[in-house]
Structures are given as structure tokens and as C-alpha cells.
Short mmCIF file of C-alpha atoms in Angstrom, two decimals:
data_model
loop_
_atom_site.label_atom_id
_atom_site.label_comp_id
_atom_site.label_asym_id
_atom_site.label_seq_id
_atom_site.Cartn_x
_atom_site.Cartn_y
_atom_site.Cartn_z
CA UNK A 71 160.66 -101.79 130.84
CA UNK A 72 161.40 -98.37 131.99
CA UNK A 73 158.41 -95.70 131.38
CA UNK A 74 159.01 -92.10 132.40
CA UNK A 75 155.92 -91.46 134.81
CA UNK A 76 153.73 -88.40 134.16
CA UNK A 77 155.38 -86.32 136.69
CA UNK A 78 159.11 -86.56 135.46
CA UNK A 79 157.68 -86.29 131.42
CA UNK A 80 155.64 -82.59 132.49
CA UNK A 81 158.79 -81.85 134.41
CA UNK A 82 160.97 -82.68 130.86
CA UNK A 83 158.59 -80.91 128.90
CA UNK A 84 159.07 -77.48 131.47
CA UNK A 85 162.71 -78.31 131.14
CA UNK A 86 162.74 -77.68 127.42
CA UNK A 87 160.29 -75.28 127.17
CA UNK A 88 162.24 -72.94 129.44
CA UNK A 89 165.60 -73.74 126.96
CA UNK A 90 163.78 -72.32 124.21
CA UNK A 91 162.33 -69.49 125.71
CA UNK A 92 166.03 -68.66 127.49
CA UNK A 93 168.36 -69.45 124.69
CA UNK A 94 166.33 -67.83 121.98
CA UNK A 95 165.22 -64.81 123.94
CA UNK A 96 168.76 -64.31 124.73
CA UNK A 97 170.04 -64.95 120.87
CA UNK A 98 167.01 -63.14 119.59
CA UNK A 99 164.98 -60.12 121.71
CA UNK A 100 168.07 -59.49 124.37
CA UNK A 101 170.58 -58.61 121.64
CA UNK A 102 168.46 -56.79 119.51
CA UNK A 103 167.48 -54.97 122.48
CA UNK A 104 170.68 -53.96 123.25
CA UNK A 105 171.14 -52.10 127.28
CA UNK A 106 170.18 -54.06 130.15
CA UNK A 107 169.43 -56.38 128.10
CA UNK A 108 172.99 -57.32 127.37
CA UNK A 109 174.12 -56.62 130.68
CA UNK A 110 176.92 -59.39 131.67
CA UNK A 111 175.22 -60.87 134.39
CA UNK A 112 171.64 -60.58 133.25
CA UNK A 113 172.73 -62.19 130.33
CA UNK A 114 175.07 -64.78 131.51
CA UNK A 115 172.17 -66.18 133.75
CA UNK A 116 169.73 -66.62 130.71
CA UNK A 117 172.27 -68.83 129.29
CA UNK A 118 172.85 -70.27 132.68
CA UNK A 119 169.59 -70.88 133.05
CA UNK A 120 168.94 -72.75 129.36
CA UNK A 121 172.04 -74.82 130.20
CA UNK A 122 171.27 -76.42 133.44
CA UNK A 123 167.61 -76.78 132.04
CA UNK A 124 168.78 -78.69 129.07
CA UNK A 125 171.38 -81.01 131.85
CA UNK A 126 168.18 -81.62 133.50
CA UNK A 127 166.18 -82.74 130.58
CA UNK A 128 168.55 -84.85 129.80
CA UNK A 129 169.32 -86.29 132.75
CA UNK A 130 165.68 -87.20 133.16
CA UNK A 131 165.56 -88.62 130.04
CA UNK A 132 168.13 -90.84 130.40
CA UNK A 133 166.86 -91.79 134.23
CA UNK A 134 169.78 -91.07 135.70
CA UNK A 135 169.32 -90.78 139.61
CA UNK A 136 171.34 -87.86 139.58
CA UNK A 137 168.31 -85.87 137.97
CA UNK A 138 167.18 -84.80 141.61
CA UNK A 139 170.17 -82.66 142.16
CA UNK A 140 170.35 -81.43 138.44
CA UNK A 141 166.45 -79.95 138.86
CA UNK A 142 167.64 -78.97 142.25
CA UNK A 143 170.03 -76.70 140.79
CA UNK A 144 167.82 -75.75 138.00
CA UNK A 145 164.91 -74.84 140.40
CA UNK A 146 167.15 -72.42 142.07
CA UNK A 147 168.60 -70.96 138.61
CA UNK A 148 165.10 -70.32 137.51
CA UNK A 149 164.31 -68.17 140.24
CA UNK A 150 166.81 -65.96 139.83
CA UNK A 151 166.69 -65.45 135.73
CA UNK A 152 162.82 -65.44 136.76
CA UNK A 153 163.87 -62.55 138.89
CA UNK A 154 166.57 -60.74 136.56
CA UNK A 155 164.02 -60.86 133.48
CA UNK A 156 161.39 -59.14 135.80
CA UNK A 157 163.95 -56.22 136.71
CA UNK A 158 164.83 -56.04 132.96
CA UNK A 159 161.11 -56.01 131.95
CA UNK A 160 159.55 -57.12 128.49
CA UNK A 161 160.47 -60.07 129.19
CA UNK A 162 157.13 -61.90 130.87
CA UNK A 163 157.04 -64.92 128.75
CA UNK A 164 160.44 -65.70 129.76
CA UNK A 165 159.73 -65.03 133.81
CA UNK A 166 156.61 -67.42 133.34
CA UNK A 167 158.71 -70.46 131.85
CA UNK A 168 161.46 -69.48 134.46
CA UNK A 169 158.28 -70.13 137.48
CA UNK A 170 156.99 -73.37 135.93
CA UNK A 171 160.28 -74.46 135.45
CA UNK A 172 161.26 -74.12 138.85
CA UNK A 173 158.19 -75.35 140.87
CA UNK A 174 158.35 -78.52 138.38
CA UNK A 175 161.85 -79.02 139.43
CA UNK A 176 161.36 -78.40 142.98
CA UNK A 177 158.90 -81.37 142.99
CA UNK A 178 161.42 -83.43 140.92
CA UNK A 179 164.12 -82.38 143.61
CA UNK A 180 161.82 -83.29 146.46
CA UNK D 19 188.77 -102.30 117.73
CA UNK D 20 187.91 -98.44 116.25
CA UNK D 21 191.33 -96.26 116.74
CA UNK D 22 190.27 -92.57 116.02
CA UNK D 23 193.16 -91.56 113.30
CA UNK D 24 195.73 -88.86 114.28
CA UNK D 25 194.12 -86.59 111.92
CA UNK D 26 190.64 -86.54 113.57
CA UNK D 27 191.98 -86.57 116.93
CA UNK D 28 193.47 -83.05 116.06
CA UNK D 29 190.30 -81.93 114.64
CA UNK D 30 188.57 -82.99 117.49
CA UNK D 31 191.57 -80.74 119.61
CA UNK D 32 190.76 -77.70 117.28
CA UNK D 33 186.91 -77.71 117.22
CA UNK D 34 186.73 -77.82 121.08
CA UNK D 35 189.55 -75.18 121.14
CA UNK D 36 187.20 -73.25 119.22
CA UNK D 37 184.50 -73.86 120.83
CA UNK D 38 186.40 -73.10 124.10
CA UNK D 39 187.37 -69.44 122.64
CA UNK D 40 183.87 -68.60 120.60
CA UNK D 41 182.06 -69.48 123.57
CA UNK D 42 183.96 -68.43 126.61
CA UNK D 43 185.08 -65.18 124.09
CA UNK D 44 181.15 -64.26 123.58
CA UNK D 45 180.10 -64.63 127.60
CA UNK D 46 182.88 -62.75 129.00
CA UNK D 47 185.13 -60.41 126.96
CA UNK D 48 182.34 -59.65 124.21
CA UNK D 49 179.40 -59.01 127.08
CA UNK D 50 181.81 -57.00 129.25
CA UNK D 51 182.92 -54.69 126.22
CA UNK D 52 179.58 -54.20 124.70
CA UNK D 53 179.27 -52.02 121.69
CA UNK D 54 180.14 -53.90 118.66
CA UNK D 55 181.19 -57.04 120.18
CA UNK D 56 177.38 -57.92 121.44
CA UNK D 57 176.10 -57.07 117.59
CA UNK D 58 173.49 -59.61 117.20
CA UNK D 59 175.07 -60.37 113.75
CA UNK D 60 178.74 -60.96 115.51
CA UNK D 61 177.71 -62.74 118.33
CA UNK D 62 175.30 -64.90 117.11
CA UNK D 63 178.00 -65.85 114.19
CA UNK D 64 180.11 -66.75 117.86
CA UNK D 65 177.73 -68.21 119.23
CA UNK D 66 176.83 -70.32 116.25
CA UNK D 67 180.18 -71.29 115.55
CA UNK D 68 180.91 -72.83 119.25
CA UNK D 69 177.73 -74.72 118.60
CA UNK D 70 178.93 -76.57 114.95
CA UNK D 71 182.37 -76.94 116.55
CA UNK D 72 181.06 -79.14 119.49
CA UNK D 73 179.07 -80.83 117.02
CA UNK D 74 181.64 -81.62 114.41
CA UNK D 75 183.52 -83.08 117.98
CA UNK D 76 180.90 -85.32 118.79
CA UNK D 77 180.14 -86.83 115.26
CA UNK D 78 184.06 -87.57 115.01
CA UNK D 79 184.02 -88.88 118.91
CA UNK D 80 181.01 -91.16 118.07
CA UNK D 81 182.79 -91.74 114.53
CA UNK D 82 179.47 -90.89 112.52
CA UNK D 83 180.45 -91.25 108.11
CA UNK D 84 178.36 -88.18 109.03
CA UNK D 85 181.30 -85.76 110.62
CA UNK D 86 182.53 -85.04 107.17
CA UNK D 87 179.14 -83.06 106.46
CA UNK D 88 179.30 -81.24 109.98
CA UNK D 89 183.16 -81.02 109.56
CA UNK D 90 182.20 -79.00 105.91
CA UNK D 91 180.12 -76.89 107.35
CA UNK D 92 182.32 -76.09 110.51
CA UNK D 93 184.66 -74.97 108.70
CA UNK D 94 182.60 -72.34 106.66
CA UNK D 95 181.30 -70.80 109.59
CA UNK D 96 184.56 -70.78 111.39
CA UNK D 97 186.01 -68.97 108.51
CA UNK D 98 183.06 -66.29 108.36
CA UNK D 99 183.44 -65.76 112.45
CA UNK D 100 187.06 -65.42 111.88
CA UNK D 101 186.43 -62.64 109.31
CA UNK D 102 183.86 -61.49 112.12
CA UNK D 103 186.26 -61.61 114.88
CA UNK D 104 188.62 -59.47 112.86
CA UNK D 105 186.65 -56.66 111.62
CA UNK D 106 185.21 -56.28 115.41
CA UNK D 107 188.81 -56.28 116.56
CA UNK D 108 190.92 -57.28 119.52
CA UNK D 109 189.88 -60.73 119.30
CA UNK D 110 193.07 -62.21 118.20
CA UNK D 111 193.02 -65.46 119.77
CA UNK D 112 189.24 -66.21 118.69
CA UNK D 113 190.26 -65.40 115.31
CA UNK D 114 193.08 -67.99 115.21
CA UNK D 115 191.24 -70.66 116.76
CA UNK D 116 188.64 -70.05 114.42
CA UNK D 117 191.29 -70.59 111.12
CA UNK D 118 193.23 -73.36 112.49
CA UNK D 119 189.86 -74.93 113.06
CA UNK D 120 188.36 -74.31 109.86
CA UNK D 121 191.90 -75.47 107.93
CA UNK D 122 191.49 -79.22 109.94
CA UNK D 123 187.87 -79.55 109.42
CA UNK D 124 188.13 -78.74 105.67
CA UNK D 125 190.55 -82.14 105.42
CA UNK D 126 188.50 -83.95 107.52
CA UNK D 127 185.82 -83.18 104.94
CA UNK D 128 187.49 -83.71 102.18
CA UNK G 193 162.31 -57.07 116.28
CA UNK G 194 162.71 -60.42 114.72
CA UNK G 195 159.72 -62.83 115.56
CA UNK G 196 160.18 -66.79 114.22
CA UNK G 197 157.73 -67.38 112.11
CA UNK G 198 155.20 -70.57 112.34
CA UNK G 199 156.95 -72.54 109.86
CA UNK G 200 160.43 -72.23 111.51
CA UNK G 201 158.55 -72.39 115.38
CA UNK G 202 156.81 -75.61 114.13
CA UNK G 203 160.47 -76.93 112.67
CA UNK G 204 162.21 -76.24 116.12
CA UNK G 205 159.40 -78.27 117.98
CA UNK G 206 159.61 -81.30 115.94
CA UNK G 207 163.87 -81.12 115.93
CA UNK G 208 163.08 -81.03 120.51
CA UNK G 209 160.54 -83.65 119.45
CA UNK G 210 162.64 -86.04 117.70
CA UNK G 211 165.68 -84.98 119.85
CA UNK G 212 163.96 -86.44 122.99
CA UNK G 213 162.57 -89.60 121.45
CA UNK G 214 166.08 -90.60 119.68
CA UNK G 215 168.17 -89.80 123.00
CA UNK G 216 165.20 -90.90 125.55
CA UNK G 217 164.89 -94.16 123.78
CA UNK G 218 168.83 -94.99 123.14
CA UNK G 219 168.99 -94.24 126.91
CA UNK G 220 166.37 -95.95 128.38
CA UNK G 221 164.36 -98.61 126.07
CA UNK G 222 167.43 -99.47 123.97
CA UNK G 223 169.56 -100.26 126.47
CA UNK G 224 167.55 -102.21 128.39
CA UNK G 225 166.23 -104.26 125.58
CA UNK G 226 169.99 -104.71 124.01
CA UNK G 227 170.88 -106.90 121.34
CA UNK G 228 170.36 -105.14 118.07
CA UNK G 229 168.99 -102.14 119.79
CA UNK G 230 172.62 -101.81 120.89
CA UNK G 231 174.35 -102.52 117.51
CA UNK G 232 176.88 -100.07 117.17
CA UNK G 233 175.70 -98.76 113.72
CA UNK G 234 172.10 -98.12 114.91
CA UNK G 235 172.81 -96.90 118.26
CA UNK G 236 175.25 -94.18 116.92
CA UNK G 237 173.07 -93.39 114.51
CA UNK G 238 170.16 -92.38 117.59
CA UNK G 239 172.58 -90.05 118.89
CA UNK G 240 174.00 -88.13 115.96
CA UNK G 241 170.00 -87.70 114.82
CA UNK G 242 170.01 -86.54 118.52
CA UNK G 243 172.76 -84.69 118.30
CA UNK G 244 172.13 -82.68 114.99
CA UNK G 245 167.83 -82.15 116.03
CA UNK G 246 169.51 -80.12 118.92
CA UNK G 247 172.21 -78.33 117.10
CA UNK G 248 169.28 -77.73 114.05
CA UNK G 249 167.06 -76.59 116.75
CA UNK G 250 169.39 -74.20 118.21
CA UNK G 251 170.43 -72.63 115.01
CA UNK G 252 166.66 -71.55 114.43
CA UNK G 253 166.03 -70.29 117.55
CA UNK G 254 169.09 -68.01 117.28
CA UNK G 255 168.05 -67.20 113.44
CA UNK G 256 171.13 -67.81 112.37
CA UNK G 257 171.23 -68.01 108.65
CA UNK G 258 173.02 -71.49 108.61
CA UNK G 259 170.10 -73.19 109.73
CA UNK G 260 169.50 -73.92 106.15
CA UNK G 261 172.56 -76.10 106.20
CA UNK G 262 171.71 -77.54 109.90
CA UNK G 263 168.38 -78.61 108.66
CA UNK G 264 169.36 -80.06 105.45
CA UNK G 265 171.45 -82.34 107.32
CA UNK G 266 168.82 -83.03 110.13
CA UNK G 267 166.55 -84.15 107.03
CA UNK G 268 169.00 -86.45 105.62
CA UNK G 269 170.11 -88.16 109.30
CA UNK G 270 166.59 -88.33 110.30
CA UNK G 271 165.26 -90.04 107.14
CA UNK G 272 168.23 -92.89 107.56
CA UNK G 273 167.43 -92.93 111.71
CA UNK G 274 163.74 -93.82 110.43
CA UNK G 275 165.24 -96.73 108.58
CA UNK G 276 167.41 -97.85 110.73
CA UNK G 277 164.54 -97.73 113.80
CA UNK G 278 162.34 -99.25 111.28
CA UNK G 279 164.61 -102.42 110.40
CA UNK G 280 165.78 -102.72 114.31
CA UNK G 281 161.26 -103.47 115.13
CA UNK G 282 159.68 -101.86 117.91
CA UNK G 283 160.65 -98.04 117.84
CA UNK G 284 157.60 -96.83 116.19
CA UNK G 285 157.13 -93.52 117.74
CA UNK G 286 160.86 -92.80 117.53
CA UNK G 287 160.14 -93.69 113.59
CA UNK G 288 157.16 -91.29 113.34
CA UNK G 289 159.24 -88.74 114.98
CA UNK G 290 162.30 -89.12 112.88
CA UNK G 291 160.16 -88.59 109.71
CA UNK G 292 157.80 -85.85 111.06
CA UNK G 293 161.50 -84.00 111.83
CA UNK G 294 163.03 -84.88 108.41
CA UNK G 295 159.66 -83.29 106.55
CA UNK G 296 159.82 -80.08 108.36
CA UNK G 297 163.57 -79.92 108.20
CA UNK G 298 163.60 -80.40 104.44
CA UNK G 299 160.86 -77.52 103.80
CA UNK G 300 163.35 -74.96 106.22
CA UNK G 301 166.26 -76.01 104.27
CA UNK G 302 164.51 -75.68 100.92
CA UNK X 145 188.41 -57.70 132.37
CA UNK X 146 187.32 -60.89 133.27
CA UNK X 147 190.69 -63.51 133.38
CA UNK X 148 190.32 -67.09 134.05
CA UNK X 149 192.54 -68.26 136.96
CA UNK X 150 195.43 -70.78 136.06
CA UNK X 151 192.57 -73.21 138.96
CA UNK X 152 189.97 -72.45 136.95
CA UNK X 153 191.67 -73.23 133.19
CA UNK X 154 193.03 -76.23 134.62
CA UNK X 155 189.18 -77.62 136.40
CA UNK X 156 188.11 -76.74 132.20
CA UNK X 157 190.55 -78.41 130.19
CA UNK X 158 189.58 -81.65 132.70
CA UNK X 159 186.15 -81.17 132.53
CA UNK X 160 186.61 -81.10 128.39
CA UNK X 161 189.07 -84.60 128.82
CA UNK X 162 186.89 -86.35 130.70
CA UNK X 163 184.43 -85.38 128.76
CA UNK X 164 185.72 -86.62 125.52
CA UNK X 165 187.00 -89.90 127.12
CA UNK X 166 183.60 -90.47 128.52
CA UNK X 167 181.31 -89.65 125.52
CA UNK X 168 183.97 -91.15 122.98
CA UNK X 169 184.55 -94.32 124.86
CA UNK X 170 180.57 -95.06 124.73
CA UNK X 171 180.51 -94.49 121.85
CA UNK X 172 183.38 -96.49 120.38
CA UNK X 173 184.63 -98.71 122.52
CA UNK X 174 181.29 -99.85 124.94
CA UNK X 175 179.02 -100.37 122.16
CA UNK X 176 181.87 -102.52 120.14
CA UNK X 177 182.58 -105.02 122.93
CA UNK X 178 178.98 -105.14 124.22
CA UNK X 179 178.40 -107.17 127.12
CA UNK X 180 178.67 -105.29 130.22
CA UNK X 181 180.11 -102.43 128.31
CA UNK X 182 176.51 -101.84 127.70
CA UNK X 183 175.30 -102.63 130.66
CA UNK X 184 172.15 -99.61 131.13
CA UNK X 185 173.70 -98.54 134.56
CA UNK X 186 177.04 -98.39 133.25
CA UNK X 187 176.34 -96.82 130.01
CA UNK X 188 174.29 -94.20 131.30
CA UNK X 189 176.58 -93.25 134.20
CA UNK X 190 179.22 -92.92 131.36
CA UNK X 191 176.55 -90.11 128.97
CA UNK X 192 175.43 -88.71 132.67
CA UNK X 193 179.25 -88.11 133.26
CA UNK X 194 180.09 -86.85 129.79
CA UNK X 195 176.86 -84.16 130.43
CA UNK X 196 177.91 -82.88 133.73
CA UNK X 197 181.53 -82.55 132.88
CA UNK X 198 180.29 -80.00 130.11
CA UNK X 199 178.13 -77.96 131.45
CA UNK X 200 180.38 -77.39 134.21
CA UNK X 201 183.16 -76.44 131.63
CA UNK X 202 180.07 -74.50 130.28
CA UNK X 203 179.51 -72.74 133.75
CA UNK X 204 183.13 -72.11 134.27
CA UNK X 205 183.70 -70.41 130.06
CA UNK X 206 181.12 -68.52 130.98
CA UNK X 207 182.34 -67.31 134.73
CA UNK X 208 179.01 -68.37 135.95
CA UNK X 209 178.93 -68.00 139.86
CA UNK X 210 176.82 -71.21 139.61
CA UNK X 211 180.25 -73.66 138.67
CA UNK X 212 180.65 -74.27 142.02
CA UNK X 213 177.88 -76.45 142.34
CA UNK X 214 178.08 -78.26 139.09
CA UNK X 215 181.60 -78.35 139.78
CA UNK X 216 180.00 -80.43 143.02
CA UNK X 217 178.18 -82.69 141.43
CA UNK X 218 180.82 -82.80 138.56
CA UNK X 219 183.14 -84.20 141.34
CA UNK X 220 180.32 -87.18 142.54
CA UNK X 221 179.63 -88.08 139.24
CA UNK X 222 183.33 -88.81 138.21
CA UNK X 223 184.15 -90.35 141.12
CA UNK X 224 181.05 -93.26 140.60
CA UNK X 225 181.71 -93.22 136.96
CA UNK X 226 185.22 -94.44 138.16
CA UNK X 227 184.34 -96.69 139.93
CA UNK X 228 181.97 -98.34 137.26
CA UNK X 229 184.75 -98.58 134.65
CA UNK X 230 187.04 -100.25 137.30
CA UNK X 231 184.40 -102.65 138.03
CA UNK X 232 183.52 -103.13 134.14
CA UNK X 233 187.93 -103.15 133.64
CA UNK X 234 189.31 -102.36 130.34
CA UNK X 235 188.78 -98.79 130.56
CA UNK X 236 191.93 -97.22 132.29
CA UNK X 237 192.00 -94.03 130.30
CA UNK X 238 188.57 -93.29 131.29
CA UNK X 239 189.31 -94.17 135.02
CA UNK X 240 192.41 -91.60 134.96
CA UNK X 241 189.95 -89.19 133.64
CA UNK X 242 187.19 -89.46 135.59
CA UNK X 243 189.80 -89.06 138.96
CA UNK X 244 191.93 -86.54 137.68
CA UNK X 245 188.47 -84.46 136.45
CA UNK X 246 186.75 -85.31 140.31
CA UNK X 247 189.98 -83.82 141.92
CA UNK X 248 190.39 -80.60 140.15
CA UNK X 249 186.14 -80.22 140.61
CA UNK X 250 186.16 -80.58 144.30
CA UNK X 251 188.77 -77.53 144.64
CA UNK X 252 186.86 -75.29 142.39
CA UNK X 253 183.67 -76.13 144.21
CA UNK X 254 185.43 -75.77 147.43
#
């Protein structure tokens, strides 16, 4: 019977942790905000970012060898919303799901 | 053998063509005009409304008794984001995919 | 600047909750066991309880107003998921989830 | 403004058909004639393929520099999702949409 080991389940939980914190702080602080905030690109990449972080979640969960190139993908999305949020600013709870997102993925990807 | 009816094929047709134009609409056109196209209000109603629409698709793909209760409430929303679209302006084709969409899901929930 | 409160925040977690058990387990321990774990009726069932935990979750994390109608939904699919897990034998945590998910949806909804 | 290229429409509307053939055939068809139709490889290729093919389409509505490497994978995926139906038979329609969807990802993520 198939168990998800305690790697891939902490990399799952990242995964959807970094969703919420993209998708909501997009639909939520950025557009309140208003500004760089709702820049095209900035914003595009948040939404990049909970997209490819939800296809890896579920790509884990359905242990689908194709997950390593999904978090590979996602690893290097991360970094660069990571990087966007930090030139926006107010955003650190998003850059820090962005990081742990990313360095989970990269050892998925491995 | 399950046949999906001609009817709920062309649902399924107009919710992802809506969910095509709300979505595609909101991450390009709305972000690169700004103003009052990224009102949190407007495009979270967008936003919102690609969501339910690819939702209403997969409960009829899947052929869930459910889709009528998704199919109900796609078309309310599609109706308010066509209002939306409107009032915002130059959003014709969002607007239409939004009424032809809400008009098919209201039989299918009939 | 809108914050989710701890009733919604606790609502989103157990729709990702119950969203990851009902897909991870179709996926994975359903499949592989078969038989009536593959049963059209139940199996569909897994993935439109998946299907509308996510689309619930979303709507709450971009406060959209329609959550109420998302979650009243996710309450009623959820409950009958239970059931279905229930009769179908060795899903319990996908059970537990399913009604921890419906209870929290039906108090957002109320 | 931001315009879609007649490529880029095109690599969408097959991403959104092979999407639909894949998620609505496992849904319908697989899990009503059983047998290898449900065979856990097979299936999940089919839901991995359905997932890719959207958020690509995803990536591309959204003009996402990023579609050219879902597009990538997009393109692998279909191509071994092909090759399961063949193997499984009785799935043309999916075959034809899995190719046609692997060609027109390969130029975009040329």
C-alpha cells in the first residue's frame, strides 16, 4: 500500500501553505493595497506562484513521478515571487512561505 | 455507457469560455489598465466567477447530480460579474461570456 | 485592511484538510485497493468533495461574499462523502475529515 | 495591450480539450468499464495529464513567461498519457487529444 513518506507529506504541506499565503495575499492585501502592489508582473507571479504550488501538491498527492519536475519548477517560481514580494515590501509572510517552499521543493526535485 | 447530453456539453463550452475570458480578462487587460478594473470588489467578482465556472465544468464532466447546485450558483455570479464588467467598461467580450454562461447554467439547473 | 478572521481561517484549513485526504486517497489508496473503492458513485463522489473543499477554500481566502453559498454546498457534499467513505470500510480519516469540513462549513454558511 | 498570438490561442484551446477529454473520460468512461481502465498507473497518468494541461492553459491566460516550461512538461505528459490509452484501447478521442495537445505544447515551449 502506498504511504506518502515524511519528506514528500512536509513538502505537500509547504506546497499548500504557500497557495494560501499567494492566492489570498494577492485576492486580499495586494488589491487593497493598490500600486506596486498590482503591478502586472508582480502580480501575475503571485498567482504563478500559487498555481504551480497547487500542480505540485497535487501531483505529490497523487504520486505521480512527474512531481520532481513540477517542484522543480515550483522551486524556481518561489524564488522569484520570494524576490518580487521583498522589492514590494509588507509582504514578509509571503517571502517566508515563498523560501520554505522552494528549499522543500528543491529536495523533492533532487 | 454515460453520454454527456447536448445540453451539458454546451454548458460545459460556456463555463470554460467564461472562465477563459474572467480569468485571462483579470491577469492581463484588467492588471495592465489598472484604475477601476483592479477594484478589489471587480476583480475579485472576476476572479470568483472563473473559479465557479471551472467548477460547474468539472461537476458536469464527472456527471455529479451535484452540477445543478454549482450550475445555480454559476449562473448568479456570472450575472453579477456581467453587471460588473459593464459598469467598469470596455469589457465587452467578458460581459457576453459571462450572460451566455449564466443563461445555460440556469437550464442546467433547472 | 481586511484580515480573515479565526472562524473563516479555521474553515479554509479544514476545506485544504479534507481536500487532500478525499483527492490523496481516491488517488493513491483507492485505486490501489479497487473494487468498491473504485465504484463509480463513490469515487466521483471523492472528487467533487475534492473539488468543491478547494473551490470553498478559495472563495474564503479571496473574501468573496459567495462563500456562504460555496460552503453550504461543501457541508452538504461532505456530509454524503462521510457516508459514502463510511459504507465503502476502511477510509476512516478521510471520514473524520469529511465531517470535521462539513461542521465548519455549515457554521460559515450559517 | 497584451494580445494573445493566433500560436498561443491555439496551444490554449488544446490544452482546455485535452483537458476535458482527460478529466471527463476518468471520470465517466474509466471508472464505468473498470478493469484496466482503472488501472492506478493509468488512471493517474490520465488526472496528472488533465492537471498539467490546465495550468499550462493557466500560465498561457495569464501571459506568464513561465508557459514555456509547463508547456514542456505539458508536451511529455501527453505524449505518455497517449501512449497509455493506446495500450489500455478504447479511448481514441483521448489519444487524438493527448497528440494534438503534445504537438501544439512543444512549439510554444520551443
Amino acid at each position: 500500500m502506498h504511504q506518502i513518506s515524511p519528506e514528500m507529506q512536509s513538502c505537500i504541506d509547504e506546497c499548500l501553505r504557500c497557495y494560501q499565503s499567494c492566492f489570498g495575499m494577492a485576492m486580499t492585501h495586494c488589491l487593497e493595497q493598490g500600486g506596486k502592489h498590482v503591478e502586472p508582473s508582480h502580480f501575475r507571479l503571485m498567482m504563478a506562484c500559487a498555481e504551480i504550488c497547487k500542480t505540485s501538491a497535487n501531483f505529490m498527492l497523487m504520486n505521480s513521478p512527474h512531481h520532481k519536475h513540477t517542484c522543480r519548477e515550483c522551486a524556481e517560481i518561489c524564488e522569484e515571487c520570494a524576490r518580487s514580494c521583498e522589492q514590494v515590501g509588507d509582504m514578509q509572510d509571503c517571502v517566508e512561505a515563498c523560501r520554505r517552499c522552494a528549499e522543500s521543493c528543491r529536495k523533492m526535485a533532487a
